[in-house]
Amino acid sequence: MKKILVMFTMMMVAMVTFAKDIKTVVFTTTPQMHCAACENKIKSNLRFERGIKSIETSVPDQTVTVQYNADKTTPEKLQKGFEKFGYKARILKDGEKVEKNTGEKCDLM
């Protein structure tokens, strides 16, 4: 029984030691997203940035929600990653809504 307790304690310590600091940040982009092709361009390019765990996009809300490992990257580094494929990203504040720019045209459609 004592041996099992020691092994369990060691496993718990190992899990805490290797625990990742997963955080979430929400961006909006310029140019805005207009269609599934815009979403795919962002997802397929941004996924190569270090530390990214997941990417969710929303054309109606004009948001890109990124879960990332804070031990490997920062929101500022992710923001710069958008520039590599032709977008500028801005971090949204909690509850901030983005108005759709109806004057923009989509180059991907």
Backbone atoms as SQL, in Angstrom:
CREATE TABLE atoms (id INTEGER PRIMARY KEY, chain TEXT, resi INTEGER, resn TEXT, atom TEXT, x REAL, y REAL, z REAL);
INSERT INTO atoms VALUES
  (1, 'A', 1, 'MET', 'N', 0.827, -1.191, 0.000),
  (2, 'A', 1, 'MET', 'CA', 0.000, 0.000, 0.000),
  (3, 'A', 1, 'MET', 'C', 0.877, 1.263, 0.000),
  (4, 'A', 2, 'LYS', 'N', 1.932, 1.228, 0.789),
  (5, 'A', 2, 'LYS', 'CA', 2.823, 2.371, 0.872),
  (6, 'A', 2, 'LYS', 'C', 3.496, 2.635, -0.483),
  (7, 'A', 3, 'LYS', 'N', 3.851, 1.548, -1.166),
  (8, 'A', 3, 'LYS', 'CA', 4.483, 1.661, -2.475),
  (9, 'A', 3, 'LYS', 'C', 3.530, 2.317, -3.483),
  (10, 'A', 4, 'ILE', 'N', 2.263, 1.963, -3.434),
  (11, 'A', 4, 'ILE', 'CA', 1.256, 2.541, -4.321),
  (12, 'A', 4, 'ILE', 'C', 1.091, 4.027, -4.026),
  (13, 'A', 5, 'LEU', 'N', 1.072, 4.392, -2.769),
  (14, 'A', 5, 'LEU', 'CA', 0.929, 5.789, -2.364),
  (15, 'A', 5, 'LEU', 'C', 2.127, 6.612, -2.848),
  (16, 'A', 6, 'VAL', 'N', 3.320, 6.065, -2.749),
  (17, 'A', 6, 'VAL', 'CA', 4.520, 6.756, -3.217),
  (18, 'A', 6, 'VAL', 'C', 4.456, 6.940, -4.736),
  (19, 'A', 7, 'MET', 'N', 4.049, 5.904, -5.462),
  (20, 'A', 7, 'MET', 'CA', 3.947, 5.998, -6.913),
  (21, 'A', 7, 'MET', 'C', 2.896, 7.031, -7.320),
  (22, 'A', 8, 'PHE', 'N', 1.773, 7.032, -6.618),
  (23, 'A', 8, 'PHE', 'CA', 0.708, 7.996, -6.902),
  (24, 'A', 8, 'PHE', 'C', 1.199, 9.425, -6.671),
  (25, 'A', 9, 'THR', 'N', 1.910, 9.632, -5.586),
  (26, 'A', 9, 'THR', 'CA', 2.454, 10.952, -5.274),
  (27, 'A', 9, 'THR', 'C', 3.445, 11.394, -6.347),
  (28, 'A', 10, 'MET', 'N', 4.282, 10.489, -6.805),
  (29, 'A', 10, 'MET', 'CA', 5.250, 10.815, -7.848),
  (30, 'A', 10, 'MET', 'C', 4.549, 11.180, -9.152),
  (31, 'A', 11, 'MET', 'N', 3.480, 10.461, -9.475),
  (32, 'A', 11, 'MET', 'CA', 2.724, 10.761, -10.687),
  (33, 'A', 11, 'MET', 'C', 2.085, 12.150, -10.590),
  (34, 'A', 12, 'MET', 'N', 1.548, 12.478, -9.440),
  (35, 'A', 12, 'MET', 'CA', 0.915, 13.783, -9.245),
  (36, 'A', 12, 'MET', 'C', 1.942, 14.907, -9.379),
  (37, 'A', 13, 'VAL', 'N', 3.118, 14.719, -8.815),
  (38, 'A', 13, 'VAL', 'CA', 4.177, 15.717, -8.923),
  (39, 'A', 13, 'VAL', 'C', 4.592, 15.877, -10.385),
  (40, 'A', 14, 'ALA', 'N', 4.712, 14.780, -11.097),
  (41, 'A', 14, 'ALA', 'CA', 5.075, 14.825, -12.508),
  (42, 'A', 14, 'ALA', 'C', 4.017, 15.560, -13.317),
  (43, 'A', 15, 'MET', 'N', 2.749, 15.338, -13.027),
  (44, 'A', 15, 'MET', 'CA', 1.673, 16.003, -13.759),
  (45, 'A', 15, 'MET', 'C', 1.712, 17.507, -13.517),
  (46, 'A', 16, 'VAL', 'N', 1.962, 17.927, -12.299),
  (47, 'A', 16, 'VAL', 'CA', 2.033, 19.355, -11.991),
  (48, 'A', 16, 'VAL', 'C', 3.255, 19.976, -12.667),
  (49, 'A', 17, 'THR', 'N', 4.363, 19.258, -12.657),
  (50, 'A', 17, 'THR', 'CA', 5.590, 19.756, -13.263),
  (51, 'A', 17, 'THR', 'C', 5.425, 19.975, -14.757),
  (52, 'A', 18, 'PHE', 'N', 4.725, 19.077, -15.418),
  (53, 'A', 18, 'PHE', 'CA', 4.559, 19.165, -16.865),
  (54, 'A', 18, 'PHE', 'C', 3.270, 19.852, -17.293),
  (55, 'A', 19, 'ALA', 'N', 2.523, 20.418, -16.351),
  (56, 'A', 19, 'ALA', 'CA', 1.280, 21.103, -16.684),
  (57, 'A', 19, 'ALA', 'C', 1.575, 22.308, -17.567),
  (58, 'A', 20, 'LYS', 'N', 0.769, 22.492, -18.577),
  (59, 'A', 20, 'LYS', 'CA', 0.950, 23.595, -19.506),
  (60, 'A', 20, 'LYS', 'C', 0.054, 24.752, -19.101),
  (61, 'A', 21, 'ASP', 'N', 0.538, 25.940, -19.334),
  (62, 'A', 21, 'ASP', 'CA', -0.212, 27.154, -19.044),
  (63, 'A', 21, 'ASP', 'C', -0.978, 27.535, -20.308),
  (64, 'A', 22, 'ILE', 'N', -2.173, 26.967, -20.495),
  (65, 'A', 22, 'ILE', 'CA', -2.987, 27.200, -21.689),
  (66, 'A', 22, 'ILE', 'C', -3.866, 28.430, -21.457),
  (67, 'A', 23, 'LYS', 'N', -3.760, 29.382, -22.388),
  (68, 'A', 23, 'LYS', 'CA', -4.539, 30.617, -22.296),
  (69, 'A', 23, 'LYS', 'C', -5.291, 30.831, -23.602),
  (70, 'A', 24, 'THR', 'N', -6.215, 31.774, -23.575),
  (71, 'A', 24, 'THR', 'CA', -7.027, 32.100, -24.746),
  (72, 'A', 24, 'THR', 'C', -6.950, 33.592, -25.026),
  (73, 'A', 25, 'VAL', 'N', -6.847, 33.936, -26.295),
  (74, 'A', 25, 'VAL', 'CA', -6.870, 35.324, -26.727),
  (75, 'A', 25, 'VAL', 'C', -7.795, 35.422, -27.940),
  (76, 'A', 26, 'VAL', 'N', -8.496, 36.554, -28.053),
  (77, 'A', 26, 'VAL', 'CA', -9.420, 36.771, -29.169),
  (78, 'A', 26, 'VAL', 'C', -8.935, 37.969, -29.980),
  (79, 'A', 27, 'PHE', 'N', -8.793, 37.747, -31.283),
  (80, 'A', 27, 'PHE', 'CA', -8.336, 38.788, -32.210),
  (81, 'A', 27, 'PHE', 'C', -9.457, 39.151, -33.176),
  (82, 'A', 28, 'THR', 'N', -9.337, 40.328, -33.770),
  (83, 'A', 28, 'THR', 'CA', -10.087, 40.677, -34.964),
  (84, 'A', 28, 'THR', 'C', -9.046, 41.053, -36.008),
  (85, 'A', 29, 'THR', 'N', -9.393, 40.944, -37.276),
  (86, 'A', 29, 'THR', 'CA', -8.386, 41.125, -38.324),
  (87, 'A', 29, 'THR', 'C', -8.723, 42.253, -39.286),
  (88, 'A', 30, 'THR', 'N', -7.673, 42.757, -39.910),
  (89, 'A', 30, 'THR', 'CA', -7.768, 43.686, -41.029),
  (90, 'A', 30, 'THR', 'C', -6.876, 43.123, -42.117),
  (91, 'A', 31, 'PRO', 'N', -7.408, 42.832, -43.309),
  (92, 'A', 31, 'PRO', 'CA', -8.808, 42.951, -43.690),
  (93, 'A', 31, 'PRO', 'C', -9.685, 41.977, -42.907),
  (94, 'A', 32, 'GLN', 'N', -10.970, 42.264, -42.912),
  (95, 'A', 32, 'GLN', 'CA', -11.907, 41.392, -42.212),
  (96, 'A', 32, 'GLN', 'C', -12.115, 40.087, -42.975),
  (97, 'A', 33, 'MET', 'N', -12.651, 39.104, -42.253),
  (98, 'A', 33, 'MET', 'CA', -13.000, 37.821, -42.879),
  (99, 'A', 33, 'MET', 'C', -14.364, 37.967, -43.554),
  (100, 'A', 34, 'HIS', 'N', -14.487, 37.415, -44.764),
  (101, 'A', 34, 'HIS', 'CA', -15.740, 37.501, -45.502),
  (102, 'A', 34, 'HIS', 'C', -16.380, 36.149, -45.777),
  (103, 'A', 35, 'CYS', 'N', -15.568, 35.087, -45.766),
  (104, 'A', 35, 'CYS', 'CA', -16.078, 33.794, -46.219),
  (105, 'A', 35, 'CYS', 'C', -15.247, 32.655, -45.617),
  (106, 'A', 36, 'ALA', 'N', -15.609, 31.431, -45.973),
  (107, 'A', 36, 'ALA', 'CA', -14.875, 30.255, -45.496),
  (108, 'A', 36, 'ALA', 'C', -13.431, 30.259, -45.994),
  (109, 'A', 37, 'ALA', 'N', -13.191, 30.809, -47.180),
  (110, 'A', 37, 'ALA', 'CA', -11.822, 30.868, -47.696),
  (111, 'A', 37, 'ALA', 'C', -10.950, 31.779, -46.826),
  (112, 'A', 38, 'CYS', 'N', -11.522, 32.872, -46.348),
  (113, 'A', 38, 'CYS', 'CA', -10.794, 33.770, -45.435),
  (114, 'A', 38, 'CYS', 'C', -10.456, 33.022, -44.139),
  (115, 'A', 39, 'GLU', 'N', -11.452, 32.321, -43.606),
  (116, 'A', 39, 'GLU', 'CA', -11.235, 31.551, -42.378),
  (117, 'A', 39, 'GLU', 'C', -10.142, 30.505, -42.581),
  (118, 'A', 40, 'ASN', 'N', -10.204, 29.795, -43.697),
  (119, 'A', 40, 'ASN', 'CA', -9.207, 28.751, -43.982),
  (120, 'A', 40, 'ASN', 'C', -7.809, 29.335, -44.136),
  (121, 'A', 41, 'LYS', 'N', -7.700, 30.497, -44.766),
  (122, 'A', 41, 'LYS', 'CA', -6.392, 31.136, -44.928),
  (123, 'A', 41, 'LYS', 'C', -5.785, 31.439, -43.559),
  (124, 'A', 42, 'ILE', 'N', -6.592, 31.969, -42.662),
  (125, 'A', 42, 'ILE', 'CA', -6.104, 32.298, -41.319),
  (126, 'A', 42, 'ILE', 'C', -5.722, 31.031, -40.566),
  (127, 'A', 43, 'LYS', 'N', -6.622, 30.058, -40.537),
  (128, 'A', 43, 'LYS', 'CA', -6.350, 28.820, -39.793),
  (129, 'A', 43, 'LYS', 'C', -5.142, 28.067, -40.336),
  (130, 'A', 44, 'SER', 'N', -5.055, 27.958, -41.650),
  (131, 'A', 44, 'SER', 'CA', -3.980, 27.149, -42.224),
  (132, 'A', 44, 'SER', 'C', -2.611, 27.802, -42.074),
  (133, 'A', 45, 'ASN', 'N', -2.559, 29.114, -41.994),
  (134, 'A', 45, 'ASN', 'CA', -1.284, 29.803, -41.816),
  (135, 'A', 45, 'ASN', 'C', -0.919, 29.989, -40.347),
  (136, 'A', 46, 'LEU', 'N', -1.896, 30.334, -39.543),
  (137, 'A', 46, 'LEU', 'CA', -1.621, 30.615, -38.132),
  (138, 'A', 46, 'LEU', 'C', -1.242, 29.356, -37.354),
  (139, 'A', 47, 'ARG', 'N', -1.707, 28.208, -37.807),
  (140, 'A', 47, 'ARG', 'CA', -1.445, 26.963, -37.071),
  (141, 'A', 47, 'ARG', 'C', 0.040, 26.631, -36.975),
  (142, 'A', 48, 'PHE', 'N', 0.858, 27.254, -37.823),
  (143, 'A', 48, 'PHE', 'CA', 2.295, 27.000, -37.787),
  (144, 'A', 48, 'PHE', 'C', 3.021, 27.824, -36.728),
  (145, 'A', 49, 'GLU', 'N', 2.315, 28.768, -36.112),
  (146, 'A', 49, 'GLU', 'CA', 2.953, 29.552, -35.059),
  (147, 'A', 49, 'GLU', 'C', 3.176, 28.671, -33.832),
  (148, 'A', 50, 'ARG', 'N', 4.275, 28.867, -33.182),
  (149, 'A', 50, 'ARG', 'CA', 4.667, 28.065, -32.028),
  (150, 'A', 50, 'ARG', 'C', 3.661, 28.223, -30.880),
  (151, 'A', 51, 'GLY', 'N', 3.321, 27.114, -30.253),
  (152, 'A', 51, 'GLY', 'CA', 2.502, 27.119, -29.040),
  (153, 'A', 51, 'GLY', 'C', 1.000, 27.103, -29.242),
  (154, 'A', 52, 'ILE', 'N', 0.526, 27.138, -30.480),
  (155, 'A', 52, 'ILE', 'CA', -0.921, 27.166, -30.724),
  (156, 'A', 52, 'ILE', 'C', -1.528, 25.793, -30.459),
  (157, 'A', 53, 'LYS', 'N', -2.618, 25.806, -29.716),
  (158, 'A', 53, 'LYS', 'CA', -3.344, 24.566, -29.410),
  (159, 'A', 53, 'LYS', 'C', -4.621, 24.445, -30.241),
  (160, 'A', 54, 'SER', 'N', -5.336, 25.565, -30.439),
  (161, 'A', 54, 'SER', 'CA', -6.543, 25.526, -31.279),
  (162, 'A', 54, 'SER', 'C', -6.838, 26.926, -31.813),
  (163, 'A', 55, 'ILE', 'N', -7.550, 26.942, -32.948),
  (164, 'A', 55, 'ILE', 'CA', -7.947, 28.198, -33.596),
  (165, 'A', 55, 'ILE', 'C', -9.405, 28.062, -34.004),
  (166, 'A', 56, 'GLU', 'N', -10.233, 29.021, -33.587),
  (167, 'A', 56, 'GLU', 'CA', -11.633, 29.067, -33.999),
  (168, 'A', 56, 'GLU', 'C', -11.892, 30.424, -34.633),
  (169, 'A', 57, 'THR', 'N', -12.545, 30.420, -35.771),
  (170, 'A', 57, 'THR', 'CA', -12.866, 31.672, -36.451),
  (171, 'A', 57, 'THR', 'C', -14.371, 31.851, -36.533),
  (172, 'A', 58, 'SER', 'N', -14.800, 33.108, -36.610),
  (173, 'A', 58, 'SER', 'CA', -16.219, 33.423, -36.766),
  (174, 'A', 58, 'SER', 'C', -16.356, 34.629, -37.681),
  (175, 'A', 59, 'VAL', 'N', -16.869, 34.397, -38.891),
  (176, 'A', 59, 'VAL', 'CA', -17.108, 35.492, -39.825),
  (177, 'A', 59, 'VAL', 'C', -18.175, 36.441, -39.277),
  (178, 'A', 60, 'PRO', 'N', -19.320, 35.953, -38.770),
  (179, 'A', 60, 'PRO', 'CA', -20.338, 36.881, -38.262),
  (180, 'A', 60, 'PRO', 'C', -19.824, 37.779, -37.125),
  (181, 'A', 61, 'ASP', 'N', -18.997, 37.230, -36.242),
  (182, 'A', 61, 'ASP', 'CA', -18.479, 38.005, -35.112),
  (183, 'A', 61, 'ASP', 'C', -17.158, 38.701, -35.425),
  (184, 'A', 62, 'GLN', 'N', -16.541, 38.336, -36.567),
  (185, 'A', 62, 'GLN', 'CA', -15.243, 38.874, -36.969),
  (186, 'A', 62, 'GLN', 'C', -14.169, 38.615, -35.907),
  (187, 'A', 63, 'THR', 'N', -14.151, 37.366, -35.391),
  (188, 'A', 63, 'THR', 'CA', -13.190, 37.009, -34.350),
  (189, 'A', 63, 'THR', 'C', -12.374, 35.784, -34.727),
  (190, 'A', 64, 'VAL', 'N', -11.151, 35.765, -34.218),
  (191, 'A', 64, 'VAL', 'CA', -10.266, 34.611, -34.305),
  (192, 'A', 64, 'VAL', 'C', -9.870, 34.310, -32.863),
  (193, 'A', 65, 'THR', 'N', -10.356, 33.185, -32.336),
  (194, 'A', 65, 'THR', 'CA', -10.085, 32.801, -30.956),
  (195, 'A', 65, 'THR', 'C', -8.986, 31.752, -30.960),
  (196, 'A', 66, 'VAL', 'N', -7.909, 32.038, -30.235),
  (197, 'A', 66, 'VAL', 'CA', -6.738, 31.173, -30.237),
  (198, 'A', 66, 'VAL', 'C', -6.449, 30.697, -28.819),
  (199, 'A', 67, 'GLN', 'N', -6.352, 29.372, -28.661),
  (200, 'A', 67, 'GLN', 'CA', -5.846, 28.797, -27.416),
  (201, 'A', 67, 'GLN', 'C', -4.374, 28.514, -27.659),
  (202, 'A', 68, 'TYR', 'N', -3.529, 28.912, -26.697),
  (203, 'A', 68, 'TYR', 'CA', -2.089, 28.770, -26.879),
  (204, 'A', 68, 'TYR', 'C', -1.410, 28.406, -25.566),
  (205, 'A', 69, 'ASN', 'N', -0.217, 27.860, -25.690),
  (206, 'A', 69, 'ASN', 'CA', 0.610, 27.512, -24.540),
  (207, 'A', 69, 'ASN', 'C', 1.426, 28.750, -24.190),
  (208, 'A', 70, 'ALA', 'N', 1.120, 29.365, -23.047),
  (209, 'A', 70, 'ALA', 'CA', 1.782, 30.602, -22.642),
  (210, 'A', 70, 'ALA', 'C', 3.254, 30.392, -22.300),
  (211, 'A', 71, 'ASP', 'N', 3.667, 29.130, -22.138),
  (212, 'A', 71, 'ASP', 'CA', 5.084, 28.850, -21.911),
  (213, 'A', 71, 'ASP', 'C', 5.881, 28.942, -23.209),
  (214, 'A', 72, 'LYS', 'N', 5.183, 28.938, -24.360),
  (215, 'A', 72, 'LYS', 'CA', 5.864, 28.917, -25.654),
  (216, 'A', 72, 'LYS', 'C', 5.652, 30.173, -26.492),
  (217, 'A', 73, 'THR', 'N', 4.614, 30.957, -26.205),
  (218, 'A', 73, 'THR', 'CA', 4.341, 32.141, -27.011),
  (219, 'A', 73, 'THR', 'C', 3.564, 33.167, -26.202),
  (220, 'A', 74, 'THR', 'N', 3.324, 34.313, -26.820),
  (221, 'A', 74, 'THR', 'CA', 2.559, 35.397, -26.203),
  (222, 'A', 74, 'THR', 'C', 1.526, 35.901, -27.202),
  (223, 'A', 75, 'PRO', 'N', 0.511, 36.617, -26.740),
  (224, 'A', 75, 'PRO', 'CA', -0.451, 37.196, -27.679),
  (225, 'A', 75, 'PRO', 'C', 0.222, 38.139, -28.688),
  (226, 'A', 76, 'GLU', 'N', 1.245, 38.852, -28.252),
  (227, 'A', 76, 'GLU', 'CA', 1.947, 39.765, -29.147),
  (228, 'A', 76, 'GLU', 'C', 2.676, 39.010, -30.255),
  (229, 'A', 77, 'LYS', 'N', 3.284, 37.888, -29.935),
  (230, 'A', 77, 'LYS', 'CA', 3.953, 37.075, -30.962),
  (231, 'A', 77, 'LYS', 'C', 2.929, 36.495, -31.934),
  (232, 'A', 78, 'LEU', 'N', 1.792, 36.066, -31.419),
  (233, 'A', 78, 'LEU', 'CA', 0.733, 35.546, -32.283),
  (234, 'A', 78, 'LEU', 'C', 0.222, 36.654, -33.198),
  (235, 'A', 79, 'GLN', 'N', 0.078, 37.841, -32.642),
  (236, 'A', 79, 'GLN', 'CA', -0.390, 38.984, -33.407),
  (237, 'A', 79, 'GLN', 'C', 0.556, 39.249, -34.583),
  (238, 'A', 80, 'LYS', 'N', 1.839, 39.159, -34.350),
  (239, 'A', 80, 'LYS', 'CA', 2.824, 39.355, -35.423),
  (240, 'A', 80, 'LYS', 'C', 2.754, 38.224, -36.445),
  (241, 'A', 81, 'GLY', 'N', 2.326, 37.040, -36.018),
  (242, 'A', 81, 'GLY', 'CA', 2.195, 35.910, -36.930),
  (243, 'A', 81, 'GLY', 'C', 1.191, 36.166, -38.031),
  (244, 'A', 82, 'PHE', 'N', 0.143, 36.945, -37.751),
  (245, 'A', 82, 'PHE', 'CA', -0.857, 37.274, -38.768),
  (246, 'A', 82, 'PHE', 'C', -0.232, 38.032, -39.938),
  (247, 'A', 83, 'GLU', 'N', 0.757, 38.858, -39.630),
  (248, 'A', 83, 'GLU', 'CA', 1.385, 39.692, -40.662),
  (249, 'A', 83, 'GLU', 'C', 2.112, 38.857, -41.715),
  (250, 'A', 84, 'LYS', 'N', 2.536, 37.653, -41.344),
  (251, 'A', 84, 'LYS', 'CA', 3.259, 36.788, -42.274),
  (252, 'A', 84, 'LYS', 'C', 2.404, 36.392, -43.474),
  (253, 'A', 85, 'PHE', 'N', 1.086, 36.429, -43.310),
  (254, 'A', 85, 'PHE', 'CA', 0.214, 36.041, -44.425),
  (255, 'A', 85, 'PHE', 'C', -0.792, 37.140, -44.790),
  (256, 'A', 86, 'GLY', 'N', -0.408, 38.391, -44.538),
  (257, 'A', 86, 'GLY', 'CA', -1.169, 39.515, -45.076),
  (258, 'A', 86, 'GLY', 'C', -2.289, 40.087, -44.237),
  (259, 'A', 87, 'TYR', 'N', -2.354, 39.761, -42.964),
  (260, 'A', 87, 'TYR', 'CA', -3.386, 40.306, -42.089),
  (261, 'A', 87, 'TYR', 'C', -2.744, 41.106, -40.960),
  (262, 'A', 88, 'LYS', 'N', -3.503, 42.054, -40.439),
  (263, 'A', 88, 'LYS', 'CA', -3.140, 42.707, -39.188),
  (264, 'A', 88, 'LYS', 'C', -4.164, 42.232, -38.173),
  (265, 'A', 89, 'ALA', 'N', -3.705, 41.956, -36.968),
  (266, 'A', 89, 'ALA', 'CA', -4.615, 41.475, -35.929),
  (267, 'A', 89, 'ALA', 'C', -4.590, 42.439, -34.754),
  (268, 'A', 90, 'ARG', 'N', -5.755, 42.574, -34.131),
  (269, 'A', 90, 'ARG', 'CA', -5.887, 43.398, -32.938),
  (270, 'A', 90, 'ARG', 'C', -6.550, 42.551, -31.868),
  (271, 'A', 91, 'ILE', 'N', -6.023, 42.618, -30.661),
  (272, 'A', 91, 'ILE', 'CA', -6.598, 41.866, -29.539),
  (273, 'A', 91, 'ILE', 'C', -7.868, 42.572, -29.087),
  (274, 'A', 92, 'LEU', 'N', -8.954, 41.796, -28.977),
  (275, 'A', 92, 'LEU', 'CA', -10.228, 42.355, -28.520),
  (276, 'A', 92, 'LEU', 'C', -10.297, 42.352, -26.996),
  (277, 'A', 93, 'LYS', 'N', -10.940, 43.370, -26.469),
  (278, 'A', 93, 'LYS', 'CA', -11.202, 43.418, -25.028),
  (279, 'A', 93, 'LYS', 'C', -12.410, 42.534, -24.737),
  (280, 'A', 94, 'ASP', 'N', -12.539, 42.074, -23.495),
  (281, 'A', 94, 'ASP', 'CA', -13.682, 41.240, -23.114),
  (282, 'A', 94, 'ASP', 'C', -14.992, 41.933, -23.460),
  (283, 'A', 95, 'GLY', 'N', -15.847, 41.228, -24.196),
  (284, 'A', 95, 'GLY', 'CA', -17.164, 41.742, -24.538),
  (285, 'A', 95, 'GLY', 'C', -17.195, 42.717, -25.701),
  (286, 'A', 96, 'GLU', 'N', -16.040, 43.062, -26.260),
  (287, 'A', 96, 'GLU', 'CA', -15.995, 44.006, -27.379),
  (288, 'A', 96, 'GLU', 'C', -16.595, 43.373, -28.633),
  (289, 'A', 97, 'LYS', 'N', -17.434, 44.119, -29.317),
  (290, 'A', 97, 'LYS', 'CA', -18.056, 43.669, -30.563),
  (291, 'A', 97, 'LYS', 'C', -17.399, 44.385, -31.739),
  (292, 'A', 98, 'VAL', 'N', -17.322, 43.705, -32.877),
  (293, 'A', 98, 'VAL', 'CA', -16.698, 44.266, -34.076),
  (294, 'A', 98, 'VAL', 'C', -17.777, 44.485, -35.126),
  (295, 'A', 99, 'GLU', 'N', -17.817, 45.691, -35.676),
  (296, 'A', 99, 'GLU', 'CA', -18.753, 46.000, -36.754),
  (297, 'A', 99, 'GLU', 'C', -18.186, 45.488, -38.064),
  (298, 'A', 100, 'LYS', 'N', -19.034, 44.856, -38.851),
  (299, 'A', 100, 'LYS', 'CA', -18.604, 44.353, -40.163),
  (300, 'A', 100, 'LYS', 'C', -18.474, 45.529, -41.125),
  (301, 'A', 101, 'ASN', 'N', -17.347, 45.572, -41.831),
  (302, 'A', 101, 'ASN', 'CA', -17.097, 46.608, -42.824),
  (303, 'A', 101, 'ASN', 'C', -17.668, 46.134, -44.156),
  (304, 'A', 102, 'THR', 'N', -18.823, 46.638, -44.511),
  (305, 'A', 102, 'THR', 'CA', -19.501, 46.167, -45.727),
  (306, 'A', 102, 'THR', 'C', -18.854, 46.721, -46.996),
  (307, 'A', 103, 'GLY', 'N', -17.951, 47.696, -46.862),
  (308, 'A', 103, 'GLY', 'CA', -17.286, 48.263, -48.021),
  (309, 'A', 103, 'GLY', 'C', -16.086, 47.457, -48.499),
  (310, 'A', 104, 'GLU', 'N', -15.631, 46.527, -47.689),
  (311, 'A', 104, 'GLU', 'CA', -14.483, 45.712, -48.075),
  (312, 'A', 104, 'GLU', 'C', -14.885, 44.629, -49.065),
  (313, 'A', 105, 'LYS', 'N', -13.975, 44.315, -49.939),
  (314, 'A', 105, 'LYS', 'CA', -14.159, 43.222, -50.889),
  (315, 'A', 105, 'LYS', 'C', -13.232, 42.080, -50.513),
  (316, 'A', 106, 'CYS', 'N', -13.644, 40.867, -50.782),
  (317, 'A', 106, 'CYS', 'CA', -12.837, 39.683, -50.487),
  (318, 'A', 106, 'CYS', 'C', -12.010, 39.309, -51.709),
  (319, 'A', 107, 'ASP', 'N', -10.696, 39.208, -51.514),
  (320, 'A', 107, 'ASP', 'CA', -9.813, 38.805, -52.596),
  (321, 'A', 107, 'ASP', 'C', -9.828, 37.304, -52.846),
  (322, 'A', 108, 'LEU', 'N', -10.394, 36.538, -51.920),
  (323, 'A', 108, 'LEU', 'CA', -10.358, 35.086, -52.009),
  (324, 'A', 108, 'LEU', 'C', -11.602, 34.481, -52.655),
  (325, 'A', 109, 'MET', 'N', -12.629, 35.288, -52.857),
  (326, 'A', 109, 'MET', 'CA', -13.882, 34.767, -53.416),
  (327, 'A', 109, 'MET', 'C', -13.828, 34.740, -54.918);
